[in-house]
Tab-separated table of C-alpha atoms in Angstrom:
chain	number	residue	atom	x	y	z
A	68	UNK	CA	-7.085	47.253	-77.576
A	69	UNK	CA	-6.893	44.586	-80.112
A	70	UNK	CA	-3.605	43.627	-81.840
A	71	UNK	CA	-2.005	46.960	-83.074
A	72	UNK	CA	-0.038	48.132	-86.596
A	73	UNK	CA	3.044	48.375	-83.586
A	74	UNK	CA	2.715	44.904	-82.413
A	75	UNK	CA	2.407	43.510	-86.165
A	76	UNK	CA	5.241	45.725	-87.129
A	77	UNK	CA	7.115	44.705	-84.646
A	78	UNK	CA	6.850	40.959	-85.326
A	79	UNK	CA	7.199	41.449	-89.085
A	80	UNK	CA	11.052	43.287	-88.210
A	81	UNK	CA	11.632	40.488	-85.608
A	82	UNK	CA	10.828	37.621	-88.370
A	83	UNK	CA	13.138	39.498	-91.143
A	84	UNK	CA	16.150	39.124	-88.412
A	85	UNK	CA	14.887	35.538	-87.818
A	86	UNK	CA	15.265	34.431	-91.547
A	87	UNK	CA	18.449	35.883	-91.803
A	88	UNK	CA	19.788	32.348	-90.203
A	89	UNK	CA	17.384	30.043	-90.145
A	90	UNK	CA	19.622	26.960	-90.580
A	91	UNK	CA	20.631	28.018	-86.979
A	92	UNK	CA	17.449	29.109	-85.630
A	93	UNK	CA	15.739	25.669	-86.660
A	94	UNK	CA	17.956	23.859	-85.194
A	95	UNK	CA	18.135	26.315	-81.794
A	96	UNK	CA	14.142	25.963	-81.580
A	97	UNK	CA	13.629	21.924	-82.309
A	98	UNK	CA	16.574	21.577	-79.302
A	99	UNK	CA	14.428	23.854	-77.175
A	100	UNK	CA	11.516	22.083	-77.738
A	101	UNK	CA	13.252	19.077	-76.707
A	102	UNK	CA	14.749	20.560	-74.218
A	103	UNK	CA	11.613	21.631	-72.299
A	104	UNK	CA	9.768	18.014	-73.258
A	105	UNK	CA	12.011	15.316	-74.362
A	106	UNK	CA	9.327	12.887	-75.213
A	107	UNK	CA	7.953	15.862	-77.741
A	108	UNK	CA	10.547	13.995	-80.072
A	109	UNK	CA	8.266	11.109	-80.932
A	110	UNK	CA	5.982	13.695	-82.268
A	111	UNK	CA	8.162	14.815	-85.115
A	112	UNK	CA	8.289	11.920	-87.307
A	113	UNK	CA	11.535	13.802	-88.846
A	114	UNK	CA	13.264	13.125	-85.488
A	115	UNK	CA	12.808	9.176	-85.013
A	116	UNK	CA	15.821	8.236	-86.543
A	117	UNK	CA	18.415	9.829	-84.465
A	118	UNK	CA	19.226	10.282	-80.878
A	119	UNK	CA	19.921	13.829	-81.560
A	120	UNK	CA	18.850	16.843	-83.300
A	121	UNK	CA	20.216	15.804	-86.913
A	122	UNK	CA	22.099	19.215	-88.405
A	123	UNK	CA	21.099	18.833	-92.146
A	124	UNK	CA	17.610	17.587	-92.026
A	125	UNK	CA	15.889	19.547	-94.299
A	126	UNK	CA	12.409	18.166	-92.775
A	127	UNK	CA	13.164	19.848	-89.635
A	128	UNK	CA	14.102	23.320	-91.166
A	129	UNK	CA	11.173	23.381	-93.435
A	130	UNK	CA	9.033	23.037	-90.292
A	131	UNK	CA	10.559	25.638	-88.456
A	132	UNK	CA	10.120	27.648	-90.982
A	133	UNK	CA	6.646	27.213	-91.320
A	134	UNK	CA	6.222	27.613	-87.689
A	135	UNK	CA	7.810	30.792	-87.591
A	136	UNK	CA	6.118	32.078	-90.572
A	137	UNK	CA	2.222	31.076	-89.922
A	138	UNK	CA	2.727	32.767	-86.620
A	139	UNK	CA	4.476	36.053	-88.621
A	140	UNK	CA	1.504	35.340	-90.980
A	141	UNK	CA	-0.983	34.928	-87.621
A	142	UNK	CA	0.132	38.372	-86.830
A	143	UNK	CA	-0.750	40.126	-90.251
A	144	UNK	CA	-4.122	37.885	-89.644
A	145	UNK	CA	-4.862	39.868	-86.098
A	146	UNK	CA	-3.944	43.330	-87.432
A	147	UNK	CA	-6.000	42.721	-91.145
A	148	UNK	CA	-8.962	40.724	-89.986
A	149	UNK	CA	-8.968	40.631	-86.057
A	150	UNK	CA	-9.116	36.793	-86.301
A	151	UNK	CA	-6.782	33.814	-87.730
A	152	UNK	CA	-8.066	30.887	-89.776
A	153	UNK	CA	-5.781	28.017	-90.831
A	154	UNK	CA	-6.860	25.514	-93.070
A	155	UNK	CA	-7.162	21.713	-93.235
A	156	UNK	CA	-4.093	21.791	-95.170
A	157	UNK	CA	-2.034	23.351	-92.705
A	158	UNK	CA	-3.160	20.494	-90.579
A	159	UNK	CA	-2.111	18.109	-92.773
A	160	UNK	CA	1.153	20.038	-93.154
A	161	UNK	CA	1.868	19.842	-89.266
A	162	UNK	CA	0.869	16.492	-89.267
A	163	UNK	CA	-1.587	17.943	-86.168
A	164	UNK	CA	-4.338	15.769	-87.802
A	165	UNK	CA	-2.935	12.449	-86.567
A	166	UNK	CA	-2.043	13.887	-83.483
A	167	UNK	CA	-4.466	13.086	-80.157
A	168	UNK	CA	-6.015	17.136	-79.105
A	169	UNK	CA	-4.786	16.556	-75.869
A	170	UNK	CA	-0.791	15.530	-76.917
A	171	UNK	CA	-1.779	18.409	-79.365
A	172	UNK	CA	-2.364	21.159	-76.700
A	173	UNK	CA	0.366	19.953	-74.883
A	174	UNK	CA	2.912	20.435	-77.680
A	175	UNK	CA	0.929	23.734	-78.565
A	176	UNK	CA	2.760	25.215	-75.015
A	177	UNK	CA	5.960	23.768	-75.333
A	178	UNK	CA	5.894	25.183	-79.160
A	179	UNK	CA	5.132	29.021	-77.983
A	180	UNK	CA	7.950	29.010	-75.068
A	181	UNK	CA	10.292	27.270	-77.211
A	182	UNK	CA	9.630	29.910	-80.390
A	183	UNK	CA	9.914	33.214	-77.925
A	184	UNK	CA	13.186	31.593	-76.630
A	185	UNK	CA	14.036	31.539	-80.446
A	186	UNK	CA	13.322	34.349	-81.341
A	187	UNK	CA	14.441	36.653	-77.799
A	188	UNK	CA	17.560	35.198	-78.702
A	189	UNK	CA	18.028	35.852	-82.569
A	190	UNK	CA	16.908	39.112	-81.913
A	191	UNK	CA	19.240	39.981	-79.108
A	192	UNK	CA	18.796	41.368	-75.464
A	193	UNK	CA	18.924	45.191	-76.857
A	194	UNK	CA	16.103	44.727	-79.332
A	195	UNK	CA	13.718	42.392	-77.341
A	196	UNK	CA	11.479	43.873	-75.353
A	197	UNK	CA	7.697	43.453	-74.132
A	198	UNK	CA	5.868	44.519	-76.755
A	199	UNK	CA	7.846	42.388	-79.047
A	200	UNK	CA	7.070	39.255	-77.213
A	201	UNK	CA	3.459	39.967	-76.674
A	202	UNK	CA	3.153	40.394	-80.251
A	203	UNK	CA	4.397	37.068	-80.991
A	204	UNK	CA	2.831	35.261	-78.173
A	205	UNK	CA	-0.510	37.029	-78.866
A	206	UNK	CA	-0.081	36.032	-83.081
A	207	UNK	CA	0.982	32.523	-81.891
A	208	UNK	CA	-1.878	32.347	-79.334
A	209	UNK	CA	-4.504	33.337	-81.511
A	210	UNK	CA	-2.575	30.023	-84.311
A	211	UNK	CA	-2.982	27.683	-81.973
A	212	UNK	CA	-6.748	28.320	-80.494
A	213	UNK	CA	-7.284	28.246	-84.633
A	214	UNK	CA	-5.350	24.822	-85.130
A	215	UNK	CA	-6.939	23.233	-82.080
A	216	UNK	CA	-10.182	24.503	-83.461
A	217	UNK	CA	-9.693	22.494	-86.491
A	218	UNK	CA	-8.155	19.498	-84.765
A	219	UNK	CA	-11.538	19.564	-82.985
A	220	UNK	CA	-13.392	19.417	-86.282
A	221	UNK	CA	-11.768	16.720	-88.169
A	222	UNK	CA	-11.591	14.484	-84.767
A	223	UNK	CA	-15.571	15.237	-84.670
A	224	UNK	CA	-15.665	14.337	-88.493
A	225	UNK	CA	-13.736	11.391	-88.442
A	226	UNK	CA	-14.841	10.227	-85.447
């Protein structure tokens, strides 16, 4: 079936709700994430400082935000060119490049149920819906197989 001009449509609407507040969404998905695996925190360099999730911390926003929109972007990706490719950069960007694969993949999880808790509840319980998540689980899905794919290749080249 492939990913359809619905499912992209419907995670392009879901993302324009999303931005609307995404001071508080930032901050709801980093304490998800940390809710679901506390030690996740030593993997955000932007989080060492505190003992909690700082409210201002424009690091943490910014990332968020990226998160949120590579996946929106993963989505256009599917629908355009039935594949997603990221680029070293957006390694570099994630910081993924430093990371071990395996504490990679392991954040990689934690990362898609924390962003469809996000997102279920900026959205709201009337607007949410099946379709909607598989949309966003499939875009972030197809990120992450494209991110480990690269971690893969500059472990091999550096290694």
């Amino acid at each position: 079936m492939g990913f359809t001009e619905k499912l992209e449509g419907l995670v392009k609407e879901s993302w324009e709700v999303l931005k609307q507040d995404i001071p508080h969404s930032s901050l709801r998905f980093f304490s998800l994430i940390l809710e679901i695996a506390p030690g996740a925190k030593n993997m955000f360099s932007f989080l060492w400082e505190s003992q909690e999730i700082p409210q201002n911390n424009p690091k943490l926003k910014a990332h968020a935000v990226k998160v949120f929109k590579m996946t929106c972007e993963s989505a256009i990706q599917l629908r355009e060119k039935g594949e997603v490719v990221v680029a070293d950069t957006t390694l570099k960007y994630l910081g993924v490049s430093k990371t071990p694969i395996s504490r990679g993949i392991m954040l990689m999880q934690v990362v898609k149920e924390a962003l469809l808790r996000t997102i279920e509840e900026a959205i709201g319980e009337e607007k949410w819906n099946e379709e909607m998540k598989n949309g966003w689980g499939e875009a972030y899905d197809q990120l992450a197989e494209a991110i480990k794919a690269e971690m893969k290749n500059h472990h091999d080249e550096t290694a």
